[in-house]
PDB file of N, CA, C and O in Angstrom:
ATOM      1  N   MET A   1      23.436-143.615  69.002  1.00  0.00           N
ATOM      2  CA  MET A   1      23.985-144.807  68.683  1.00  0.00           C
ATOM      3  C   MET A   1      24.578-145.841  69.917  1.00  0.00           C
ATOM      4  O   MET A   1      25.470-145.140  70.488  1.00  0.00           O
ATOM      5  N   SER A   2      24.517-146.568  70.128  1.00  0.00           N
ATOM      6  CA  SER A   2      24.894-147.523  71.161  1.00  0.00           C
ATOM      7  C   SER A   2      26.302-147.995  70.827  1.00  0.00           C
ATOM      8  O   SER A   2      26.394-148.037  69.109  1.00  0.00           O
ATOM      9  N   LYS A   3      27.477-148.164  71.693  1.00  0.00           N
ATOM     10  CA  LYS A   3      28.437-148.488  71.694  1.00  0.00           C
ATOM     11  C   LYS A   3      28.758-149.784  71.119  1.00  0.00           C
ATOM     12  O   LYS A   3      28.028-150.708  71.241  1.00  0.00           O
ATOM     13  N   SER A   4      29.756-150.112  70.462  1.00  0.00           N
ATOM     14  CA  SER A   4      30.352-151.366  69.696  1.00  0.00           C
ATOM     15  C   SER A   4      30.806-152.260  70.742  1.00  0.00           C
ATOM     16  O   SER A   4      30.998-151.799  71.760  1.00  0.00           O
ATOM     17  N   PHE A   5      30.929-153.745  70.702  1.00  0.00           N
ATOM     18  CA  PHE A   5      31.283-154.119  71.453  1.00  0.00           C
ATOM     19  C   PHE A   5      32.811-154.361  71.946  1.00  0.00           C
ATOM     20  O   PHE A   5      33.430-154.358  72.945  1.00  0.00           O
ATOM     21  N   TYR A   6      33.453-153.775  70.979  1.00  0.00           N
ATOM     22  CA  TYR A   6      34.727-153.613  71.042  1.00  0.00           C
ATOM     23  C   TYR A   6      35.199-152.262  72.043  1.00  0.00           C
ATOM     24  O   TYR A   6      36.024-152.469  73.150  1.00  0.00           O
ATOM     25  N   GLN A   7      34.365-151.041  71.696  1.00  0.00           N
ATOM     26  CA  GLN A   7      34.260-150.026  72.838  1.00  0.00           C
ATOM     27  C   GLN A   7      33.903-150.652  74.418  1.00  0.00           C
ATOM     28  O   GLN A   7      34.709-149.889  75.125  1.00  0.00           O
ATOM     29  N   PHE A   8      33.092-151.223  74.456  1.00  0.00           N
ATOM     30  CA  PHE A   8      32.673-151.909  75.634  1.00  0.00           C
ATOM     31  C   PHE A   8      33.735-152.442  76.112  1.00  0.00           C
ATOM     32  O   PHE A   8      34.140-152.277  77.452  1.00  0.00           O
ATOM     33  N   LEU A   9      34.698-153.284  75.554  1.00  0.00           N
ATOM     34  CA  LEU A   9      35.439-154.331  75.980  1.00  0.00           C
ATOM     35  C   LEU A   9      36.854-153.081  76.247  1.00  0.00           C
ATOM     36  O   LEU A   9      37.607-153.934  77.218  1.00  0.00           O
ATOM     37  N   MET A  10      37.128-152.425  75.663  1.00  0.00           N
ATOM     38  CA  MET A  10      38.124-151.817  75.847  1.00  0.00           C
ATOM     39  C   MET A  10      38.435-150.799  77.252  1.00  0.00           C
ATOM     40  O   MET A  10      39.384-150.921  77.708  1.00  0.00           O
ATOM     41  N   LYS A  11      36.911-151.257  77.806  1.00  0.00           N
ATOM     42  CA  LYS A  11      37.280-150.380  79.486  1.00  0.00           C
ATOM     43  C   LYS A  11      37.683-151.562  80.076  1.00  0.00           C
ATOM     44  O   LYS A  11      38.408-150.888  81.432  1.00  0.00           O
ATOM     45  N   TYR A  12      37.987-152.791  80.010  1.00  0.00           N
ATOM     46  CA  TYR A  12      38.947-153.602  80.605  1.00  0.00           C
ATOM     47  C   TYR A  12      40.095-153.702  80.491  1.00  0.00           C
ATOM     48  O   TYR A  12      41.051-155.103  81.064  1.00  0.00           O
ATOM     49  N   ARG A  13      40.619-152.954  79.442  1.00  0.00           N
ATOM     50  CA  ARG A  13      42.229-153.444  79.064  1.00  0.00           C
ATOM     51  C   ARG A  13      43.052-152.645  80.363  1.00  0.00           C
ATOM     52  O   ARG A  13      42.663-151.339  81.025  1.00  0.00           O
ATOM     53  N   ASP A  14      44.098-153.097  80.402  1.00  0.00           N
ATOM     54  CA  ASP A  14      45.242-152.755  81.961  1.00  0.00           C
ATOM     55  C   ASP A  14      46.431-153.473  81.548  1.00  0.00           C
ATOM     56  O   ASP A  14      46.403-154.800  81.205  1.00  0.00           O
ATOM     57  N   PRO A  15      47.522-153.109  81.439  1.00  0.00           N
ATOM     58  CA  PRO A  15      48.883-153.205  81.442  1.00  0.00           C
ATOM     59  C   PRO A  15      49.036-154.568  82.440  1.00  0.00           C
ATOM     60  O   PRO A  15      49.891-154.857  82.804  1.00  0.00           O
ATOM     61  N   TYR A  16      48.278-154.371  83.969  1.00  0.00           N
ATOM     62  CA  TYR A  16      48.998-155.283  84.917  1.00  0.00           C
ATOM     63  C   TYR A  16      48.184-156.271  85.440  1.00  0.00           C
ATOM     64  O   TYR A  16      48.243-157.296  85.738  1.00  0.00           O
ATOM     65  N   LEU A  17      46.895-156.166  85.214  1.00  0.00           N
ATOM     66  CA  LEU A  17      45.688-157.270  85.496  1.00  0.00           C
ATOM     67  C   LEU A  17      45.786-158.352  84.747  1.00  0.00           C
ATOM     68  O   LEU A  17      46.163-157.993  83.663  1.00  0.00           O
ATOM     69  N   LYS A  18      45.555-159.409  85.586  1.00  0.00           N
ATOM     70  CA  LYS A  18      45.495-160.737  84.348  1.00  0.00           C
ATOM     71  C   LYS A  18      44.747-161.794  84.714  1.00  0.00           C
ATOM     72  O   LYS A  18      44.858-162.624  83.918  1.00  0.00           O
ATOM     73  N   ASP A  19      43.376-160.809  84.783  1.00  0.00           N
ATOM     74  CA  ASP A  19      42.245-161.918  84.986  1.00  0.00           C
ATOM     75  C   ASP A  19      41.831-162.219  83.217  1.00  0.00           C
ATOM     76  O   ASP A  19      42.407-161.595  82.679  1.00  0.00           O
ATOM     77  N   GLU A  20      40.966-163.089  82.977  1.00  0.00           N
ATOM     78  CA  GLU A  20      40.139-163.298  81.910  1.00  0.00           C
ATOM     79  C   GLU A  20      40.149-162.105  81.026  1.00  0.00           C
ATOM     80  O   GLU A  20      40.178-162.265  79.556  1.00  0.00           O
ATOM     81  N   MET A  21      39.077-161.306  81.541  1.00  0.00           N
ATOM     82  CA  MET A  21      38.731-160.190  80.965  1.00  0.00           C
ATOM     83  C   MET A  21      39.436-159.253  80.547  1.00  0.00           C
ATOM     84  O   MET A  21      39.275-159.065  79.019  1.00  0.00           O
ATOM     85  N   THR A  22      40.371-159.484  81.080  1.00  0.00           N
ATOM     86  CA  THR A  22      41.575-158.014  80.651  1.00  0.00           C
ATOM     87  C   THR A  22      42.377-158.713  79.884  1.00  0.00           C
ATOM     88  O   THR A  22      42.827-157.828  78.491  1.00  0.00           O
ATOM     89  N   ALA A  23      42.854-160.015  80.082  1.00  0.00           N
ATOM     90  CA  ALA A  23      43.585-160.663  78.922  1.00  0.00           C
ATOM     91  C   ALA A  23      42.707-160.553  77.356  1.00  0.00           C
ATOM     92  O   ALA A  23      43.134-160.396  76.365  1.00  0.00           O
ATOM     93  N   PHE A  24      41.425-160.729  77.211  1.00  0.00           N
ATOM     94  CA  PHE A  24      40.727-160.844  76.279  1.00  0.00           C
ATOM     95  C   PHE A  24      40.437-159.653  75.694  1.00  0.00           C
ATOM     96  O   PHE A  24      40.821-158.910  74.330  1.00  0.00           O
ATOM     97  N   ALA A  25      40.563-158.310  76.572  1.00  0.00           N
ATOM     98  CA  ALA A  25      40.656-156.606  75.943  1.00  0.00           C
ATOM     99  C   ALA A  25      41.470-156.645  75.726  1.00  0.00           C
ATOM    100  O   ALA A  25      41.922-155.836  74.337  1.00  0.00           O
ATOM    101  N   ASN A  26      42.962-156.875  76.197  1.00  0.00           N
ATOM    102  CA  ASN A  26      44.056-156.480  75.693  1.00  0.00           C
ATOM    103  C   ASN A  26      44.140-157.300  74.320  1.00  0.00           C
ATOM    104  O   ASN A  26      45.222-156.564  73.635  1.00  0.00           O
ATOM    105  N   GLY A  27      44.039-158.476  74.183  1.00  0.00           N
ATOM    106  CA  GLY A  27      44.077-159.161  73.372  1.00  0.00           C
ATOM    107  C   GLY A  27      43.680-158.674  71.793  1.00  0.00           C
ATOM    108  O   GLY A  27      43.808-158.742  70.880  1.00  0.00           O
ATOM    109  N   ALA A  28      42.100-158.268  71.946  1.00  0.00           N
ATOM    110  CA  ALA A  28      41.151-157.254  71.217  1.00  0.00           C
ATOM    111  C   ALA A  28      41.861-156.079  70.430  1.00  0.00           C
ATOM    112  O   ALA A  28      42.032-155.939  69.711  1.00  0.00           O
ATOM    113  N   TYR A  29      42.731-155.296  71.634  1.00  0.00           N
ATOM    114  CA  TYR A  29      43.314-154.185  71.267  1.00  0.00           C
ATOM    115  C   TYR A  29      44.333-154.586  70.477  1.00  0.00           C
ATOM    116  O   TYR A  29      44.606-153.612  69.236  1.00  0.00           O
ATOM    117  N   HIS A  30      45.214-155.667  70.251  1.00  0.00           N
ATOM    118  CA  HIS A  30      46.398-155.802  69.454  1.00  0.00           C
ATOM    119  C   HIS A  30      45.745-156.268  68.338  1.00  0.00           C
ATOM    120  O   HIS A  30      46.847-156.522  67.474  1.00  0.00           O
ATOM    121  N   ASP A  31      44.730-157.036  68.207  1.00  0.00           N
ATOM    122  CA  ASP A  31      44.245-157.752  67.239  1.00  0.00           C
ATOM    123  C   ASP A  31      43.742-156.471  65.765  1.00  0.00           C
ATOM    124  O   ASP A  31      42.282-156.038  66.426  1.00  0.00           O
ATOM    125  N   HIS A  32      44.418-156.537  64.995  1.00  0.00           N
ATOM    126  CA  HIS A  32      44.149-155.058  64.324  1.00  0.00           C
ATOM    127  C   HIS A  32      42.608-155.506  63.238  1.00  0.00           C
ATOM    128  O   HIS A  32      42.470-154.679  62.488  1.00  0.00           O
ATOM    129  N   SER A  33      42.696-156.793  63.394  1.00  0.00           N
ATOM    130  CA  SER A  33      41.680-157.112  62.116  1.00  0.00           C
ATOM    131  C   SER A  33      40.286-157.409  63.094  1.00  0.00           C
ATOM    132  O   SER A  33      38.871-157.731  62.451  1.00  0.00           O
ATOM    133  N   PHE A  34      40.245-157.300  64.338  1.00  0.00           N
ATOM    134  CA  PHE A  34      38.976-157.504  64.714  1.00  0.00           C
ATOM    135  C   PHE A  34      38.143-156.629  64.636  1.00  0.00           C
ATOM    136  O   PHE A  34      37.934-155.089  64.491  1.00  0.00           O
ATOM    137  N   PRO A  35      36.448-157.208  64.401  1.00  0.00           N
ATOM    138  CA  PRO A  35      35.364-156.135  63.701  1.00  0.00           C
ATOM    139  C   PRO A  35      35.181-155.247  65.007  1.00  0.00           C
ATOM    140  O   PRO A  35      34.039-155.175  65.958  1.00  0.00           O
ATOM    141  N   LYS A  36      35.864-153.838  65.101  1.00  0.00           N
ATOM    142  CA  LYS A  36      35.582-153.004  66.164  1.00  0.00           C
ATOM    143  C   LYS A  36      34.114-152.243  65.774  1.00  0.00           C
ATOM    144  O   LYS A  36      34.027-151.652  67.027  1.00  0.00           O
ATOM    145  N   HIS A  37      33.776-152.013  64.813  1.00  0.00           N
ATOM    146  CA  HIS A  37      32.455-151.477  64.820  1.00  0.00           C
ATOM    147  C   HIS A  37      31.036-152.211  64.997  1.00  0.00           C
ATOM    148  O   HIS A  37      29.960-151.934  64.612  1.00  0.00           O
ATOM    149  N   SER A  38      31.664-153.650  65.178  1.00  0.00           N
ATOM    150  CA  SER A  38      30.248-154.397  64.976  1.00  0.00           C
ATOM    151  C   SER A  38      29.579-154.591  66.703  1.00  0.00           C
ATOM    152  O   SER A  38      30.137-154.590  67.549  1.00  0.00           O
ATOM    153  N   SER A  39      28.204-154.780  66.474  1.00  0.00           N
ATOM    154  CA  SER A  39      27.474-154.902  67.549  1.00  0.00           C
ATOM    155  C   SER A  39      26.741-156.314  67.569  1.00  0.00           C
ATOM    156  O   SER A  39      25.855-156.601  68.294  1.00  0.00           O
ATOM    157  N   ASP A  40      27.313-157.089  66.300  1.00  0.00           N
ATOM    158  CA  ASP A  40      26.433-158.338  66.195  1.00  0.00           C
ATOM    159  C   ASP A  40      27.230-159.594  66.648  1.00  0.00           C
ATOM    160  O   ASP A  40      28.650-159.995  66.346  1.00  0.00           O
ATOM    161  N   TYR A  41      26.423-160.199  67.650  1.00  0.00           N
ATOM    162  CA  TYR A  41      26.893-161.629  68.378  1.00  0.00           C
ATOM    163  C   TYR A  41      27.779-162.358  67.331  1.00  0.00           C
ATOM    164  O   TYR A  41      28.769-163.110  67.239  1.00  0.00           O
ATOM    165  N   HIS A  42      27.090-162.782  66.644  1.00  0.00           N
ATOM    166  CA  HIS A  42      27.020-163.975  65.312  1.00  0.00           C
ATOM    167  C   HIS A  42      28.687-163.357  64.467  1.00  0.00           C
ATOM    168  O   HIS A  42      29.595-164.193  64.494  1.00  0.00           O
ATOM    169  N   GLU A  43      28.863-162.147  64.010  1.00  0.00           N
ATOM    170  CA  GLU A  43      29.978-161.696  63.699  1.00  0.00           C
ATOM    171  C   GLU A  43      31.390-161.863  64.606  1.00  0.00           C
ATOM    172  O   GLU A  43      32.239-162.708  63.641  1.00  0.00           O
ATOM    173  N   ILE A  44      30.768-161.337  65.467  1.00  0.00           N
ATOM    174  CA  ILE A  44      32.332-161.224  66.407  1.00  0.00           C
ATOM    175  C   ILE A  44      32.632-162.496  67.016  1.00  0.00           C
ATOM    176  O   ILE A  44      33.603-163.166  66.995  1.00  0.00           O
ATOM    177  N   SER A  45      31.384-163.718  67.206  1.00  0.00           N
ATOM    178  CA  SER A  45      31.820-164.941  67.849  1.00  0.00           C
ATOM    179  C   SER A  45      32.477-165.576  66.573  1.00  0.00           C
ATOM    180  O   SER A  45      33.300-166.624  66.591  1.00  0.00           O
ATOM    181  N   SER A  46      32.110-165.518  65.270  1.00  0.00           N
ATOM    182  CA  SER A  46      32.293-166.409  64.135  1.00  0.00           C
ATOM    183  C   SER A  46      33.958-165.761  63.975  1.00  0.00           C
ATOM    184  O   SER A  46      35.062-166.554  63.609  1.00  0.00           O
ATOM    185  N   TYR A  47      34.008-164.725  64.055  1.00  0.00           N
ATOM    186  CA  TYR A  47      35.807-163.787  63.930  1.00  0.00           C
ATOM    187  C   TYR A  47      36.573-164.490  64.995  1.00  0.00           C
ATOM    188  O   TYR A  47      37.625-165.161  64.693  1.00  0.00           O
ATOM    189  N   LEU A  48      35.928-164.329  66.403  1.00  0.00           N
ATOM    190  CA  LEU A  48      36.770-165.342  67.642  1.00  0.00           C
ATOM    191  C   LEU A  48      36.970-166.349  67.336  1.00  0.00           C
ATOM    192  O   LEU A  48      38.180-166.976  67.623  1.00  0.00           O
ATOM    193  N   GLU A  49      36.223-167.351  66.810  1.00  0.00           N
ATOM    194  CA  GLU A  49      36.287-168.687  66.902  1.00  0.00           C
ATOM    195  C   GLU A  49      37.779-169.053  65.682  1.00  0.00           C
ATOM    196  O   GLU A  49      38.497-170.193  65.915  1.00  0.00           O
ATOM    197  N   LEU A  50      37.578-168.208  64.666  1.00  0.00           N
ATOM    198  CA  LEU A  50      38.870-168.295  63.685  1.00  0.00           C
ATOM    199  C   LEU A  50      39.866-167.662  64.110  1.00  0.00           C
ATOM    200  O   LEU A  50      40.978-168.055  63.350  1.00  0.00           O
ATOM    201  N   ASN A  51      40.306-166.417  64.657  1.00  0.00           N
ATOM    202  CA  ASN A  51      41.281-165.792  65.194  1.00  0.00           C
ATOM    203  C   ASN A  51      41.378-165.497  66.572  1.00  0.00           C
ATOM    204  O   ASN A  51      42.512-164.681  66.635  1.00  0.00           O
ATOM    205  N   GLY A  52      40.786-165.922  67.498  1.00  0.00           N
ATOM    206  CA  GLY A  52      41.090-165.451  68.909  1.00  0.00           C
ATOM    207  C   GLY A  52      41.803-166.189  69.676  1.00  0.00           C
ATOM    208  O   GLY A  52      41.468-166.407  70.760  1.00  0.00           O
ATOM    209  N   GLN A  53      43.002-166.223  69.120  1.00  0.00           N
ATOM    210  CA  GLN A  53      44.372-167.135  69.737  1.00  0.00           C
ATOM    211  C   GLN A  53      44.182-166.576  71.255  1.00  0.00           C
ATOM    212  O   GLN A  53      44.862-167.419  72.219  1.00  0.00           O
ATOM    213  N   TYR A  54      44.099-165.452  71.407  1.00  0.00           N
ATOM    214  CA  TYR A  54      44.450-164.851  72.618  1.00  0.00           C
ATOM    215  C   TYR A  54      43.363-165.248  73.445  1.00  0.00           C
ATOM    216  O   TYR A  54      43.605-164.671  74.958  1.00  0.00           O
ATOM    217  N   ILE A  55      42.274-165.952  73.365  1.00  0.00           N
ATOM    218  CA  ILE A  55      41.184-166.350  74.254  1.00  0.00           C
ATOM    219  C   ILE A  55      41.317-167.683  74.273  1.00  0.00           C
ATOM    220  O   ILE A  55      41.027-168.201  73.506  1.00  0.00           O
ATOM    221  N   PRO A  56      41.406-168.248  75.509  1.00  0.00           N
ATOM    222  CA  PRO A  56      41.479-169.611  75.862  1.00  0.00           C
ATOM    223  C   PRO A  56      40.470-170.105  75.723  1.00  0.00           C
ATOM    224  O   PRO A  56      40.572-171.506  75.345  1.00  0.00           O
ATOM    225  N   SER A  57      39.172-169.604  76.096  1.00  0.00           N
ATOM    226  CA  SER A  57      37.851-170.471  75.715  1.00  0.00           C
ATOM    227  C   SER A  57      36.933-169.475  75.505  1.00  0.00           C
ATOM    228  O   SER A  57      36.830-167.983  75.663  1.00  0.00           O
ATOM    229  N   MET A  58      35.761-169.531  74.558  1.00  0.00           N
ATOM    230  CA  MET A  58      34.656-168.638  73.993  1.00  0.00           C
ATOM    231  C   MET A  58      33.836-168.387  75.262  1.00  0.00           C
ATOM    232  O   MET A  58      33.219-167.523  75.308  1.00  0.00           O
ATOM    233  N   ASP A  59      33.733-169.263  76.358  1.00  0.00           N
ATOM    234  CA  ASP A  59      33.181-168.843  77.415  1.00  0.00           C
ATOM    235  C   ASP A  59      33.490-167.454  77.937  1.00  0.00           C
ATOM    236  O   ASP A  59      32.264-166.540  78.142  1.00  0.00           O
ATOM    237  N   ILE A  60      34.554-167.167  77.625  1.00  0.00           N
ATOM    238  CA  ILE A  60      35.188-165.436  77.807  1.00  0.00           C
ATOM    239  C   ILE A  60      34.303-164.579  77.112  1.00  0.00           C
ATOM    240  O   ILE A  60      34.073-163.974  77.771  1.00  0.00           O
ATOM    241  N   PHE A  61      34.237-165.077  76.032  1.00  0.00           N
ATOM    242  CA  PHE A  61      33.247-164.052  74.866  1.00  0.00           C
ATOM    243  C   PHE A  61      32.097-164.143  75.590  1.00  0.00           C
ATOM    244  O   PHE A  61      31.591-162.897  75.744  1.00  0.00           O
ATOM    245  N   ASP A  62      31.097-165.364  75.858  1.00  0.00           N
ATOM    246  CA  ASP A  62      30.185-164.975  76.114  1.00  0.00           C
ATOM    247  C   ASP A  62      29.620-164.538  77.149  1.00  0.00           C
ATOM    248  O   ASP A  62      28.661-163.553  77.764  1.00  0.00           O
ATOM    249  N   LYS A  63      30.565-164.565  78.744  1.00  0.00           N
ATOM    250  CA  LYS A  63      30.809-163.715  79.495  1.00  0.00           C
ATOM    251  C   LYS A  63      30.569-162.423  79.449  1.00  0.00           C
ATOM    252  O   LYS A  63      29.613-161.574  79.792  1.00  0.00           O
ATOM    253  N   ALA A  64      31.566-161.539  78.903  1.00  0.00           N
ATOM    254  CA  ALA A  64      31.808-160.394  78.195  1.00  0.00           C
ATOM    255  C   ALA A  64      30.424-159.962  77.498  1.00  0.00           C
ATOM    256  O   ALA A  64      29.777-158.697  77.728  1.00  0.00           O
ATOM    257  N   TRP A  65      29.872-160.944  76.811  1.00  0.00           N
ATOM    258  CA  TRP A  65      28.415-160.687  75.898  1.00  0.00           C
ATOM    259  C   TRP A  65      27.426-160.459  76.723  1.00  0.00           C
ATOM    260  O   TRP A  65      26.975-159.054  76.577  1.00  0.00           O
ATOM    261  N   GLU A  66      27.235-161.069  77.497  1.00  0.00           N
ATOM    262  CA  GLU A  66      26.120-160.730  78.834  1.00  0.00           C
ATOM    263  C   GLU A  66      26.393-159.407  79.604  1.00  0.00           C
ATOM    264  O   GLU A  66      25.278-158.794  79.949  1.00  0.00           O
ATOM    265  N   ILE A  67      27.534-159.470  79.842  1.00  0.00           N
ATOM    266  CA  ILE A  67      27.995-157.912  80.511  1.00  0.00           C
ATOM    267  C   ILE A  67      27.398-156.392  79.507  1.00  0.00           C
ATOM    268  O   ILE A  67      26.802-155.772  80.109  1.00  0.00           O
ATOM    269  N   TYR A  68      27.894-156.762  78.312  1.00  0.00           N
ATOM    270  CA  TYR A  68      27.574-155.846  77.473  1.00  0.00           C
ATOM    271  C   TYR A  68      26.370-155.407  76.891  1.00  0.00           C
ATOM    272  O   TYR A  68      25.553-154.248  77.224  1.00  0.00           O
ATOM    273  N   LEU A  69      25.572-156.802  77.109  1.00  0.00           N
ATOM    274  CA  LEU A  69      23.943-156.761  76.547  1.00  0.00           C
ATOM    275  C   LEU A  69      23.306-155.963  77.827  1.00  0.00           C
ATOM    276  O   LEU A  69      22.440-155.110  77.791  1.00  0.00           O
ATOM    277  N   SER A  70      24.033-156.170  79.220  1.00  0.00           N
ATOM    278  CA  SER A  70      23.303-155.602  80.384  1.00  0.00           C
ATOM    279  C   SER A  70      23.575-154.185  80.406  1.00  0.00           C
ATOM    280  O   SER A  70      22.621-153.177  81.321  1.00  0.00           O
ATOM    281  N   GLU A  71      24.588-153.880  80.133  1.00  0.00           N
ATOM    282  CA  GLU A  71      25.130-152.360  80.140  1.00  0.00           C
ATOM    283  C   GLU A  71      24.210-151.757  78.960  1.00  0.00           C
ATOM    284  O   GLU A  71      24.289-150.544  78.931  1.00  0.00           O
ATOM    285  N   LEU A  72      23.962-152.287  78.101  1.00  0.00           N
ATOM    286  CA  LEU A  72      23.239-151.675  77.107  1.00  0.00           C
ATOM    287  C   LEU A  72      21.715-151.202  77.097  1.00  0.00           C
ATOM    288  O   LEU A  72      21.339-150.480  76.836  1.00  0.00           O
ATOM    289  N   LYS A  73      21.228-151.667  78.344  1.00  0.00           N
ATOM    290  CA  LYS A  73      19.463-151.701  78.779  1.00  0.00           C
ATOM    291  C   LYS A  73      19.719-150.221  79.508  1.00  0.00           C
ATOM    292  O   LYS A  73      20.527-149.828  80.112  1.00  0.00           O
TER     293      LYS A  73
END
């Protein structure tokens, strides 16, 4: 079974780096309601639009999603 988007994102967690991807990963890690087992773009995107105060722009999610898809291949 392929890894969920959350599992993919967690490799970007870092307590010191301050780039957008790291901030997204750190925020998702601390968000206990994040859909951790999902690999569905629309489910995660909808969730983040309502609850993703830790990402300043959905562009960050879209970039992360493209990387995620490329790594699944």
